[in-house]
Coordinates of C-alpha atoms and ligand atoms in Angstrom, one line a residue:
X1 CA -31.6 -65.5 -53.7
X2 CA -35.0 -66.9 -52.1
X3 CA -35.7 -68.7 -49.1
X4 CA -36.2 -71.7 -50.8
X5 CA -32.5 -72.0 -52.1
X6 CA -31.3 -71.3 -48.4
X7 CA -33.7 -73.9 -47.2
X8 CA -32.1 -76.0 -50.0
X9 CA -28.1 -75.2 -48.8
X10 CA -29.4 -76.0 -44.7
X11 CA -30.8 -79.6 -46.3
X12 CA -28.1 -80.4 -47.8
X13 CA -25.3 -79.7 -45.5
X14 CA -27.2 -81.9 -42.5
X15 CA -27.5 -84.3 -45.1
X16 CA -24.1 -84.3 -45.7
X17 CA -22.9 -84.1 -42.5
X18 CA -25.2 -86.9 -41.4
X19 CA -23.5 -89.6 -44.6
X20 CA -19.6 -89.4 -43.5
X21 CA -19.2 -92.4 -41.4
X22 CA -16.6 -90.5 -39.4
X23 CA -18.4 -87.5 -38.5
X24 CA -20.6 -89.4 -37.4
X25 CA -17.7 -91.3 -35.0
X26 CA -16.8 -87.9 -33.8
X27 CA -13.2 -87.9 -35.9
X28 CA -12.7 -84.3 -36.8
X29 CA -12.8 -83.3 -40.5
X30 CA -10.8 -80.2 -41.9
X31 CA -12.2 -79.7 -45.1
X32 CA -9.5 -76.9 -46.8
X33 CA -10.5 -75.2 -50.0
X34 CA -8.0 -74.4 -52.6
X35 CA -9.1 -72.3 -54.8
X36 CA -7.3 -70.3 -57.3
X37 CA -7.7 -69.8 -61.6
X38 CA -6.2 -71.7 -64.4
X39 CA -2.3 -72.1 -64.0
X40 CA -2.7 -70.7 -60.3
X41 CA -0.5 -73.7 -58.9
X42 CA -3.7 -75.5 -57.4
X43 CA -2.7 -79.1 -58.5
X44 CA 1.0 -78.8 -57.7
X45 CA 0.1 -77.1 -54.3
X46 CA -2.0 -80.2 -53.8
X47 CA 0.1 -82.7 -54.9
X48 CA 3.5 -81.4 -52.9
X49 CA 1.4 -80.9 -49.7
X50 CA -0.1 -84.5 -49.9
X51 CA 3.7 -85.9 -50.1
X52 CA 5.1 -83.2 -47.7
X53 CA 2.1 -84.1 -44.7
X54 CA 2.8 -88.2 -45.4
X55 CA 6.7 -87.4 -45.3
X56 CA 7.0 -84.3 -42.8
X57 CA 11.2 -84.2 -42.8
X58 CA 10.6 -81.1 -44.7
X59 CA 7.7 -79.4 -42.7
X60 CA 9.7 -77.9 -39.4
X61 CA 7.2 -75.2 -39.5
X62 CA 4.8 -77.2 -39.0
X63 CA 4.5 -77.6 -35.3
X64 CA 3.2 -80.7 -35.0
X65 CA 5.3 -82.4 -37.5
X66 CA 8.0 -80.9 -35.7
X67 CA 7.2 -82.1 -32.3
X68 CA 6.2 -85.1 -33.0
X69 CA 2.3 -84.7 -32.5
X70 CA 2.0 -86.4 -35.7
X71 CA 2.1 -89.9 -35.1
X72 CA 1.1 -91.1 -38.3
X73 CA -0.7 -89.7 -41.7
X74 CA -1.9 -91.6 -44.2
X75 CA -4.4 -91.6 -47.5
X76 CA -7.8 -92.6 -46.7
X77 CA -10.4 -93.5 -49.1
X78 CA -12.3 -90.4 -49.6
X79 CA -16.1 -89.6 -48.4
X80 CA -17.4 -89.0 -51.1
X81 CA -18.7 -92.1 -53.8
X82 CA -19.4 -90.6 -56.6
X83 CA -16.1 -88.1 -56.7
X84 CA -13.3 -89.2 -58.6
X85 CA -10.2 -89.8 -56.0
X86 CA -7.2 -87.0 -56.5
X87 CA -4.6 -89.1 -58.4
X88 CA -2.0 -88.2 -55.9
X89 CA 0.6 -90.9 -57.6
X90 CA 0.5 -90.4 -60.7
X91 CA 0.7 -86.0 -60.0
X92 CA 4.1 -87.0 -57.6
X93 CA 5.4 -89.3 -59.5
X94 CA 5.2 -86.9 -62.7
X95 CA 7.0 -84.0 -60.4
X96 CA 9.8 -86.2 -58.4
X97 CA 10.1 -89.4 -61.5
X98 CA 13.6 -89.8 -63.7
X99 CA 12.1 -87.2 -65.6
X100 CA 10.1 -84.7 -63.7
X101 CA 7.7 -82.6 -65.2
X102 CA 4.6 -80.6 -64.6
X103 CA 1.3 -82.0 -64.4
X104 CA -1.8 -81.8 -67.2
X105 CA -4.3 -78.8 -66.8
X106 CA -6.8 -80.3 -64.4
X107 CA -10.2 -81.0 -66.4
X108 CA -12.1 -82.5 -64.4
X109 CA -13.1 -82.3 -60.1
X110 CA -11.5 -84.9 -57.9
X111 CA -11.0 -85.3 -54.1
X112 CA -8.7 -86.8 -51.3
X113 CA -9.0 -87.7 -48.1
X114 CA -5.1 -87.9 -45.6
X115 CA -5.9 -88.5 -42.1
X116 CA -3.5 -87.9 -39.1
X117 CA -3.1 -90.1 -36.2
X118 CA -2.1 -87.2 -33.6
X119 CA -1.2 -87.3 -30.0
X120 CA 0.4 -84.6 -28.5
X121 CA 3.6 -84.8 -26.2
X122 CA 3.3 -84.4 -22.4
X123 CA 0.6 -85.2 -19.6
X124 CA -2.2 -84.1 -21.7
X125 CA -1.5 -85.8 -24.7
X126 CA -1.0 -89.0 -22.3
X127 CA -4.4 -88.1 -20.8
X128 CA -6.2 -87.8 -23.9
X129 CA -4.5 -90.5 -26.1
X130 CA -4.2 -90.6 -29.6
X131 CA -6.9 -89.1 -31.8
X132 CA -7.7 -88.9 -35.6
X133 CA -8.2 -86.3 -37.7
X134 CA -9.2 -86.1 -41.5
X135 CA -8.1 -83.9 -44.1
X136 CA -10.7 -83.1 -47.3
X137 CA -9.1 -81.5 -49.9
X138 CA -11.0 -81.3 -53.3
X139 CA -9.3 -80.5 -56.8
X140 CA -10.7 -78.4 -59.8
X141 CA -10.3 -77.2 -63.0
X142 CA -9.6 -73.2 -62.4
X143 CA -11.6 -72.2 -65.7
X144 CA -14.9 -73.1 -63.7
X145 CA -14.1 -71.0 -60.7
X146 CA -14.6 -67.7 -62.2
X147 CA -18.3 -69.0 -62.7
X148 CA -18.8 -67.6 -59.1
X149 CA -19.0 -64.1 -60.4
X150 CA -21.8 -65.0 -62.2
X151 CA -24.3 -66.0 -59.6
X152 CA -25.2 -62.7 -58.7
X153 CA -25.6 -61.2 -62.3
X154 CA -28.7 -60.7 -64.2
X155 CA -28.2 -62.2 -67.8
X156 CA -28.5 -58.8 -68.9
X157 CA -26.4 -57.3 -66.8
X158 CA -23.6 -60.0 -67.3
X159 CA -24.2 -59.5 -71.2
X160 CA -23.8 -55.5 -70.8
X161 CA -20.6 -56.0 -68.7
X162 CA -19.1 -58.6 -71.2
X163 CA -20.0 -56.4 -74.7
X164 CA -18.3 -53.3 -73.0
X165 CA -15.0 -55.3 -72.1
X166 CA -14.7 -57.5 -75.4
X167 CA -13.4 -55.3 -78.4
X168 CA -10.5 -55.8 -78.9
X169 CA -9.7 -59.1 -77.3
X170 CA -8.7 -62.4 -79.5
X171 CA -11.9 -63.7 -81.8
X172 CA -14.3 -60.9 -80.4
X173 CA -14.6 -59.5 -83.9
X174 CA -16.0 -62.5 -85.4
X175 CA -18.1 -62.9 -82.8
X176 CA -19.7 -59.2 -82.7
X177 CA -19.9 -59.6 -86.5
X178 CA -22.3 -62.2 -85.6
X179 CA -24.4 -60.3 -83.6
X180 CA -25.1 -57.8 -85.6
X181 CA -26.6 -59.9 -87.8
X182 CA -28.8 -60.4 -85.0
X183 CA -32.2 -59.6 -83.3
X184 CA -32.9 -60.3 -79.9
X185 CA -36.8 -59.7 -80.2
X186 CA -36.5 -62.4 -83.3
X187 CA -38.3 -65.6 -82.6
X188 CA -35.5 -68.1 -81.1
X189 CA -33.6 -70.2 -83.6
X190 CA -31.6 -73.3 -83.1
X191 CA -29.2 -72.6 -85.7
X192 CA -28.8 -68.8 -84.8
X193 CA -28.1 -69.9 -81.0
X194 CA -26.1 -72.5 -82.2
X195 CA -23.8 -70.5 -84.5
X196 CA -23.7 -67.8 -81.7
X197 CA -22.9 -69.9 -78.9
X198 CA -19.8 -71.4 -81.1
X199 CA -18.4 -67.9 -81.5
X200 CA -18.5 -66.3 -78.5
X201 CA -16.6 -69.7 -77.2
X202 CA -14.1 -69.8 -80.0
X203 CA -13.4 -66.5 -78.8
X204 CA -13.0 -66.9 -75.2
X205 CA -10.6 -70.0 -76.2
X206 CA -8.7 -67.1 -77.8
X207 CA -8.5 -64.4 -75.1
X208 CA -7.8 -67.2 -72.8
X209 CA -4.6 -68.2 -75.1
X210 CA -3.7 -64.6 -75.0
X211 CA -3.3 -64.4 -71.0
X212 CA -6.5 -63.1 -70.2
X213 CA -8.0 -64.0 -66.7
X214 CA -11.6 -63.3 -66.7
X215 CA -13.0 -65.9 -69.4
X216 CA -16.4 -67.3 -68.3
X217 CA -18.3 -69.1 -68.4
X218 CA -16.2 -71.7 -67.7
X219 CA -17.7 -74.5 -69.1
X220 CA -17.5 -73.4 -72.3
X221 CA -13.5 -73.9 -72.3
X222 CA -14.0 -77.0 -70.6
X223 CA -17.5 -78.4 -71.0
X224 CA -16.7 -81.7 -69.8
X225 CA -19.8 -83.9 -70.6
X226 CA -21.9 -81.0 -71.0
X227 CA -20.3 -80.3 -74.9
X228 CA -23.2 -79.2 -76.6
X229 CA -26.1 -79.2 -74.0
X230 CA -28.6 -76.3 -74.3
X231 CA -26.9 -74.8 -70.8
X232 CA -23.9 -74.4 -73.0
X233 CA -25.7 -72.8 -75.8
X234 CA -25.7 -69.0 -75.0
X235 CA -24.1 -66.0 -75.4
X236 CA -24.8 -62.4 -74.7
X237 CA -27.0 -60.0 -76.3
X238 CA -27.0 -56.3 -76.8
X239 CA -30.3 -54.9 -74.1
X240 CA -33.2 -54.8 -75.9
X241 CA -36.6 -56.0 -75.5
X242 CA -37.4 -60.2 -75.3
X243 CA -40.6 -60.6 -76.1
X244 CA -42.0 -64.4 -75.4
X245 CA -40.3 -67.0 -78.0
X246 CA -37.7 -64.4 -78.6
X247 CA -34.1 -65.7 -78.9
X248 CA -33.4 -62.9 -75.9
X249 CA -35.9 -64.8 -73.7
X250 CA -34.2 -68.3 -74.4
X251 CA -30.2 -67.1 -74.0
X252 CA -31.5 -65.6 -70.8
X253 CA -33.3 -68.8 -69.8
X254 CA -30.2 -71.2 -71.0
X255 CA -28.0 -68.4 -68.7
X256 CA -30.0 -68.8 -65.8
X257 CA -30.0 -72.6 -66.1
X258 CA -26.6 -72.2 -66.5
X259 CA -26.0 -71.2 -63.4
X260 CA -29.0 -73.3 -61.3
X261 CA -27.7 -76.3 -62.8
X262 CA -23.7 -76.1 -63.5
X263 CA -22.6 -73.6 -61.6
X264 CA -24.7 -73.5 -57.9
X265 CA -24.3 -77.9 -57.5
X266 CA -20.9 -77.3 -58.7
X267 CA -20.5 -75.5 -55.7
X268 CA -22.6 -76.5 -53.1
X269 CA -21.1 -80.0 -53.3
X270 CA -17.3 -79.4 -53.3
X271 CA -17.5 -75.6 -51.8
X272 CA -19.6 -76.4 -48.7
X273 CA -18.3 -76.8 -45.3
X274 CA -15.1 -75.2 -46.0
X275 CA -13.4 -74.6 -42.8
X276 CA -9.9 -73.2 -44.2
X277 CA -9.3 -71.7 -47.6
X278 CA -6.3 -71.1 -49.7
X279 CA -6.7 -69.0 -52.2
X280 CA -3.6 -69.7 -55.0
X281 CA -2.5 -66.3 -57.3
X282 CA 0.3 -66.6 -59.6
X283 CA 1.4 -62.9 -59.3
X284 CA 4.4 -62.5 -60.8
X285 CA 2.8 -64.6 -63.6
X286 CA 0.4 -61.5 -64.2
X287 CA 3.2 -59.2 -63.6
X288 CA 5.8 -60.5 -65.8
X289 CA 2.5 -59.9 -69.0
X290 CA 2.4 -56.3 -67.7
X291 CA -0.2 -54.2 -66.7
X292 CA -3.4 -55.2 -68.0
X293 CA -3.1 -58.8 -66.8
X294 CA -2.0 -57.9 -63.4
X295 CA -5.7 -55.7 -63.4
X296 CA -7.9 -58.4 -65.1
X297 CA -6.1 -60.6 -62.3
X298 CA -7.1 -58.4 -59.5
X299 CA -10.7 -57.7 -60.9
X300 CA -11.2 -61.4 -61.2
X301 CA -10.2 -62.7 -58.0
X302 CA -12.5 -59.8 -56.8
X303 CA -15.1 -61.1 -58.6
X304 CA -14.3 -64.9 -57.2
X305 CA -13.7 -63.7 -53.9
X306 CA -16.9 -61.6 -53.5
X307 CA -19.3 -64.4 -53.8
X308 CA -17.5 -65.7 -50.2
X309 CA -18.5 -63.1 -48.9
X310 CA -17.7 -64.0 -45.0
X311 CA -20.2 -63.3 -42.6
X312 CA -22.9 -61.7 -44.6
X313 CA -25.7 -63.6 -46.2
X314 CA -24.1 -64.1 -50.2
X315 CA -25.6 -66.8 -51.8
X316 CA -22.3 -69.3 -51.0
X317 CA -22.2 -68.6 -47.3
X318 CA -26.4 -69.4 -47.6
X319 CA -25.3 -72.8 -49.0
X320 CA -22.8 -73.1 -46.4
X321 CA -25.7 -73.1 -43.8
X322 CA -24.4 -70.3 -41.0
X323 CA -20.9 -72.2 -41.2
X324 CA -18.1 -70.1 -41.9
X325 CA -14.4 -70.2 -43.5
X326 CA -12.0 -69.7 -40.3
X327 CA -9.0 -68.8 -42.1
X328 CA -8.2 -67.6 -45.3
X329 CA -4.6 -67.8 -47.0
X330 CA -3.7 -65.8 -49.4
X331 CA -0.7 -66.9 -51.2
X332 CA 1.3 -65.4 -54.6
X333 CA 2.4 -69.2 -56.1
X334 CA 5.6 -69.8 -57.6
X335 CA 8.1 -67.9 -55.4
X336 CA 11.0 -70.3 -56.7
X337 CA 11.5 -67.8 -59.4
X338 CA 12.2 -64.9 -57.5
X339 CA 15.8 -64.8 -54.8
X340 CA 14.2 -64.9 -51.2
X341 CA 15.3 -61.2 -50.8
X342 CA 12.2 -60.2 -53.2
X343 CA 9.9 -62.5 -51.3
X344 CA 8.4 -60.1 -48.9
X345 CA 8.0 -57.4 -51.3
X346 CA 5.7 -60.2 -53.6
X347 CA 4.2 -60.7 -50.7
X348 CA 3.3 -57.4 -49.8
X349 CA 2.0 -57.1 -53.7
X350 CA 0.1 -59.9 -52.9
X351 CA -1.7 -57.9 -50.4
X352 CA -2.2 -55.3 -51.9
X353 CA -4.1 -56.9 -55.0
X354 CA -6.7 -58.6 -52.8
X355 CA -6.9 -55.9 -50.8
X356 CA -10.6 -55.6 -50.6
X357 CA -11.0 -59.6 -50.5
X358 CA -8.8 -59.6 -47.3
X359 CA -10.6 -56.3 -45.9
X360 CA -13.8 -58.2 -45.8
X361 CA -13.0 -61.8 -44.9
X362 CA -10.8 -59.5 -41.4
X363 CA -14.1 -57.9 -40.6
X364 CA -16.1 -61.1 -40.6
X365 CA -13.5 -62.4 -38.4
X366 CA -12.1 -64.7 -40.4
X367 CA -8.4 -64.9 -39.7
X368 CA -6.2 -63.9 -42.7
X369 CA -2.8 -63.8 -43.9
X370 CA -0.2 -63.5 -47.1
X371 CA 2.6 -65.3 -48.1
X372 CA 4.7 -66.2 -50.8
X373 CA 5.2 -69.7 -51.2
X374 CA 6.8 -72.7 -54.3
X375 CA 4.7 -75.9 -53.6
X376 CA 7.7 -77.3 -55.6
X377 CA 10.5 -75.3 -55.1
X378 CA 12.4 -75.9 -58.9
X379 CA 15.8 -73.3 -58.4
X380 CA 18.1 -72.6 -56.4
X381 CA 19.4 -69.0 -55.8
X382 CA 22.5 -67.9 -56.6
X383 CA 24.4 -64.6 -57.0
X384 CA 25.7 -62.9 -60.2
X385 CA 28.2 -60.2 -60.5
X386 CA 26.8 -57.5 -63.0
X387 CA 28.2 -54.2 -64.0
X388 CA 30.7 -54.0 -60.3
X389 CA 27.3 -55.0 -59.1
X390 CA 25.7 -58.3 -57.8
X391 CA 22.4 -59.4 -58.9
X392 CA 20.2 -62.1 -56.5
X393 CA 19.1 -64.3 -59.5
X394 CA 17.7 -68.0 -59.5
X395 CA 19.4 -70.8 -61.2
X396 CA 17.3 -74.1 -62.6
X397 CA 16.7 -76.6 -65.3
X398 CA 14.5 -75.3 -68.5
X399 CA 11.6 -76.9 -69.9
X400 CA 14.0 -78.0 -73.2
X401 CA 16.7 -79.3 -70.3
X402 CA 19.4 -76.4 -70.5
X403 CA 20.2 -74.8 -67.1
X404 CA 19.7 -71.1 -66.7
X405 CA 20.7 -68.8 -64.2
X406 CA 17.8 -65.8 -64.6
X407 CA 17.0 -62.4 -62.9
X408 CA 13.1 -61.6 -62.9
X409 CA 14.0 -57.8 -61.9
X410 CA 13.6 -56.2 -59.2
X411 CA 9.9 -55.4 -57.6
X412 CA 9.1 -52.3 -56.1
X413 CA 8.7 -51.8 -52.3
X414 CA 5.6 -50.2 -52.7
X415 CA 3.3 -52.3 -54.5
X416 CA 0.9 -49.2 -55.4
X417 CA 3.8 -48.6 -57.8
X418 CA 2.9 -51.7 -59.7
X419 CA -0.9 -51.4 -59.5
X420 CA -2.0 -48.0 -59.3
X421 CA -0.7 -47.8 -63.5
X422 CA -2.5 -51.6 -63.6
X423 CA -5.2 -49.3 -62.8
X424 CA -5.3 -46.3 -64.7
X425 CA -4.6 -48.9 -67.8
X426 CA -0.9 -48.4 -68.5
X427 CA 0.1 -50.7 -71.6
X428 CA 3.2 -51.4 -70.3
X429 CA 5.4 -51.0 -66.8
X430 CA 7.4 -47.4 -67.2
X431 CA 10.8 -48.2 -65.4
X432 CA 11.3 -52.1 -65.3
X433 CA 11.0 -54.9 -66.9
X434 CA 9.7 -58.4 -65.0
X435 CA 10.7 -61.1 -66.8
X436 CA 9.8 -64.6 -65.9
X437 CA 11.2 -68.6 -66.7
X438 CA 9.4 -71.7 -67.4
X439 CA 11.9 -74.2 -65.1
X440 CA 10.9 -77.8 -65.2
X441 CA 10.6 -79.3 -61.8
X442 CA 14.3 -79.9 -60.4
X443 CA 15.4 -83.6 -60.6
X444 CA 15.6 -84.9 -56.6
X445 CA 17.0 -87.2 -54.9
X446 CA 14.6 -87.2 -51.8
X447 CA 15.8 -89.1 -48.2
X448 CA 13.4 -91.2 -46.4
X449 CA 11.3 -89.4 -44.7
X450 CA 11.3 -86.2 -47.0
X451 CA 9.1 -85.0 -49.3
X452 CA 9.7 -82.5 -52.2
X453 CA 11.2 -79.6 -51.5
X454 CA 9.6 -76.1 -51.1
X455 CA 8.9 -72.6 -50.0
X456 CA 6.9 -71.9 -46.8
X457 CA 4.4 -75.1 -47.5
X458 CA 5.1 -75.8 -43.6
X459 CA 4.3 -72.1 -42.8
X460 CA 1.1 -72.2 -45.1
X461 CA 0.0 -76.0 -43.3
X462 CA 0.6 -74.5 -40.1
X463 CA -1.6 -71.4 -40.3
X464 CA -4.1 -73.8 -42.4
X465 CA -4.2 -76.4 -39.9
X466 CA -2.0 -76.5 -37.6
X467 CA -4.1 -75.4 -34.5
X468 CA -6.6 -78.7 -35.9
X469 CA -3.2 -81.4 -35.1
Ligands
LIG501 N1 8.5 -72.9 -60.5 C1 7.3 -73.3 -60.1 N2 6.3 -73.5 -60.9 C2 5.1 -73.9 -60.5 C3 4.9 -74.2 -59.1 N3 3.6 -74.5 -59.0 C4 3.0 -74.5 -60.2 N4 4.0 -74.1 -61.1 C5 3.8 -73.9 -62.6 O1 2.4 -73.6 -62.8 C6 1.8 -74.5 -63.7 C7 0.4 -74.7 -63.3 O2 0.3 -75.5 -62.1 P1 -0.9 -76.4 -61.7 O3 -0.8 -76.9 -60.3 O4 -1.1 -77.4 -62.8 O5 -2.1 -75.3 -61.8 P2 -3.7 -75.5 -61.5 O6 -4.1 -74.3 -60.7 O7 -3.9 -76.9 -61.1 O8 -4.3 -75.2 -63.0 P3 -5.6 -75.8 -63.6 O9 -5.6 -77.3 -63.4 O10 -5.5 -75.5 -65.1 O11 -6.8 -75.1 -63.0 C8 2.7 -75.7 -63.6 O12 2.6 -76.4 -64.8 C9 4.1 -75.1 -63.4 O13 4.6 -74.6 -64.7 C10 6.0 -74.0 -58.2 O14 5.9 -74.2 -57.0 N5 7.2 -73.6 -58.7
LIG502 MG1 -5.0 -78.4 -61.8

């Protein structure tokens, strides 16, 4: 990382801070980061916080929903021109419609902008009068995050780490039957590039289908408009030598533009000037496809999470320009599926798997905390008699319509029991089995004033925000 790039990141976040017209009228901008892989919950979390912040009858955690502070919130246009707006309606009204259902993978990056009319109770509220503050929330596909891990890899070095972890995995043999047709130190070809570049994305496709976390680059399972672009057109070699003209040289080339050009704007324009991050982790998800998931979870979000890097000089926090993420939320997604008496012990899981994520962001002093939380809270609980026993289960509507009352098992209090054998590359979980349920979003019938229901959104806004309304 040179100066020049760092220079870069300072330009462009004065420039940036100089365009918004409201910045520039002194009204307060929170811009929150949610950030979190494929299927993490990212657009659902969005979508039910939007609704939940406009119609607060469900956010009593939220102080100043709850006393009133909140005057008013509403949808603004968003800063940013040339970013697609969030398409908040169409995501709620596909969760809370006649017939509710989840929303589309998210393929492309959009934004939204609610803004808070806010004037606290009592003589210094009176003394102040009412005030506004903006909300920036930005939207993503998850595939691309895991790009983040790559900015501070050598192509050879990323190639090394790749070839050692891919045997095995869904359409890796075709692909490594390809290479070994091949010579680095061979002058580049097209067609060779071409046809190697196809295989190595046909078979991250195919791991990714299988459950696996870590498959980047992301572009290459969602290239957007870049299908086909030399950027796109890589794949990693065995080490060997690269000699000018070689097709070594060139995949290194197309990797490094890969990440100059996709990867670092891709970043600096939605990432920077994060003030509060969430960072979304479907646990149980990763739990309930046993142990290797839950370990290629936890070794990708370390991967994401290290190029924050809070308080030292990473790359990101360069681009950031000296500014730094106050808080950081860590939440395991889809609670709804577990009876609140397991939610502290996913919690604690939670914990446990970004460990070394929260360690570092606690000593940079940013303020940190776990939860477990449903941004759209689908079940209800309910409790089942079982063998002169009663089980805490969940009850809600599956994906085909039938209802279902289901019991996911029961997690361990001590999450090392679940990842230490993650770990050590167990192939399955000794003593229990985790099952999980695809529910379809309940059917509602929401009040005026109410949004959709949830778990601990209010707790989550409040620790996000809260001290901002
Ligand atoms: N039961 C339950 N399921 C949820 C909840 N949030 C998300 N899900 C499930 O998780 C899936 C993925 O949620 P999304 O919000 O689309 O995930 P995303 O992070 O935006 O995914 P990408 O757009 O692919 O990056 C949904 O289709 C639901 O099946 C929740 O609060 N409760
Ligand atoms: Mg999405």
């Amino acid at each position: 990382m040179g100066i020049g790039d760092i220079a870069d990141g300072l330009a462009r976040g004065i420039e940036g801070l100089g365009a918004t017209v409201s910045e520039a009228l002194f009204e307060p901008v929170i811009r929150l980061g949610v950030t979190g892989l494929s299927r993490a919950g990212k657009t659902v979390f969005i979508t039910s916080l939007v609704a939940n912040l406009l119609d607060r009858g469900r956010m009593p955690a939220l102080t100043a929903a709850a006393n009133g502070a909140i005057r008013a919130a509403y949808l603004q246009p968003q800063p940013d021109d040339t970013v697609p707006r969030f398409d908040f309606e169409s995501h709620l009204a596909a969760l809370t419609g006649p017939d509710p259902h989840w929303p589309e993978g998210t393929r492309a990056v959009s934004e939204l902008r609610v803004s808070f009319r806010v004037q606290p109770s009592g003589m210094m509220g009176n003394l102040r009068g009412a005030r506004t503050v903006h909300l920036d929330i930005v939207d993503y596909p998850g595939e691309w995050l895991l790009d983040l891990s790559l900015m501070d890899r050598s192509y050879d070095d990323w190639s090394a780490d790749l070839l050692a972890r891919m045997a095995g995995r869904p359409g890796a043999e075709a692909f490594l039957a390809q290479l070994a047709g091949v010579d680095r130190a061979a002058a580049h070809d097209e067609t060779v590039a071409r046809a190697l570049a196809d295989a190595f994305a046909a078979h991250l496709q195919a791991a990714r289908a299988a459950g696996y976390s870590d498959c980047s680059p992301g572009r290459f399972l969602l290239p957007g408009e870049l299908a086909g672009s030399p950027v796109l057109t890589f794949a990693p070699l065995p080490p060997g030598e690269s000699p000018r003209g070689s097709l070594g040289r060139e995949m290194g080339r197309r990797f490094a533009a890969y990440k100059a050009q996709v990867v670092r704007p891709f970043f600096r324009d939605h990432f920077a000037r994060i003030d509060r991050q969430i960072v979304l982790v479907d646990v149980l998800g990763a739990i309930h496809a046993g142990p290797a998931a839950l370990e290629d979870l936890r070794r990708s979000m370390a991967g994401v999470l290290r190029a924050f890097r809070p308080g030292t000089a990473g790359w990101l926090t360069s681009l950031l320009g000296g500014r730094r993420v106050e808080r950081i939320l860590f939440a395991a997604t889809k609670a709804d599926h577990l009876h609140h008496a397991q939610h502290a012990r996913l919690t604690a899981i939670t914990s446990a798997l970004l460990r070394e994520a929260k360690d570092r962001a606690d000593f940079a002093g940013a303020r940190t905390m776990a939860m477990s939380i449903a941004a759209l809270r689908a079940t209800t609980e309910e409790t089942l008699p079982h063998q002169g026993r009663s089980l805490d289960a969940v009850r809600g509507t599956l994906l085909d319509g039938r209802q279902a009352a289901f019991y996911p098992g029961e997690l361990p209090a001590d999450p090392a029991q679940l990842l230490a054998p993650a770990r050590a590359g167990a192939d399955r979980w000794l003593d229990a089995d985790y099952a999980i349920m695809s529910f379809a979003p309940a059917r509602l019938q929401l009040k005026p004033g109410e949004g959709p229901p949830h778990i601990r959104l209010d707790r989550a806004a409040e620790f996000l925000i809260g001290d901002r309304l």
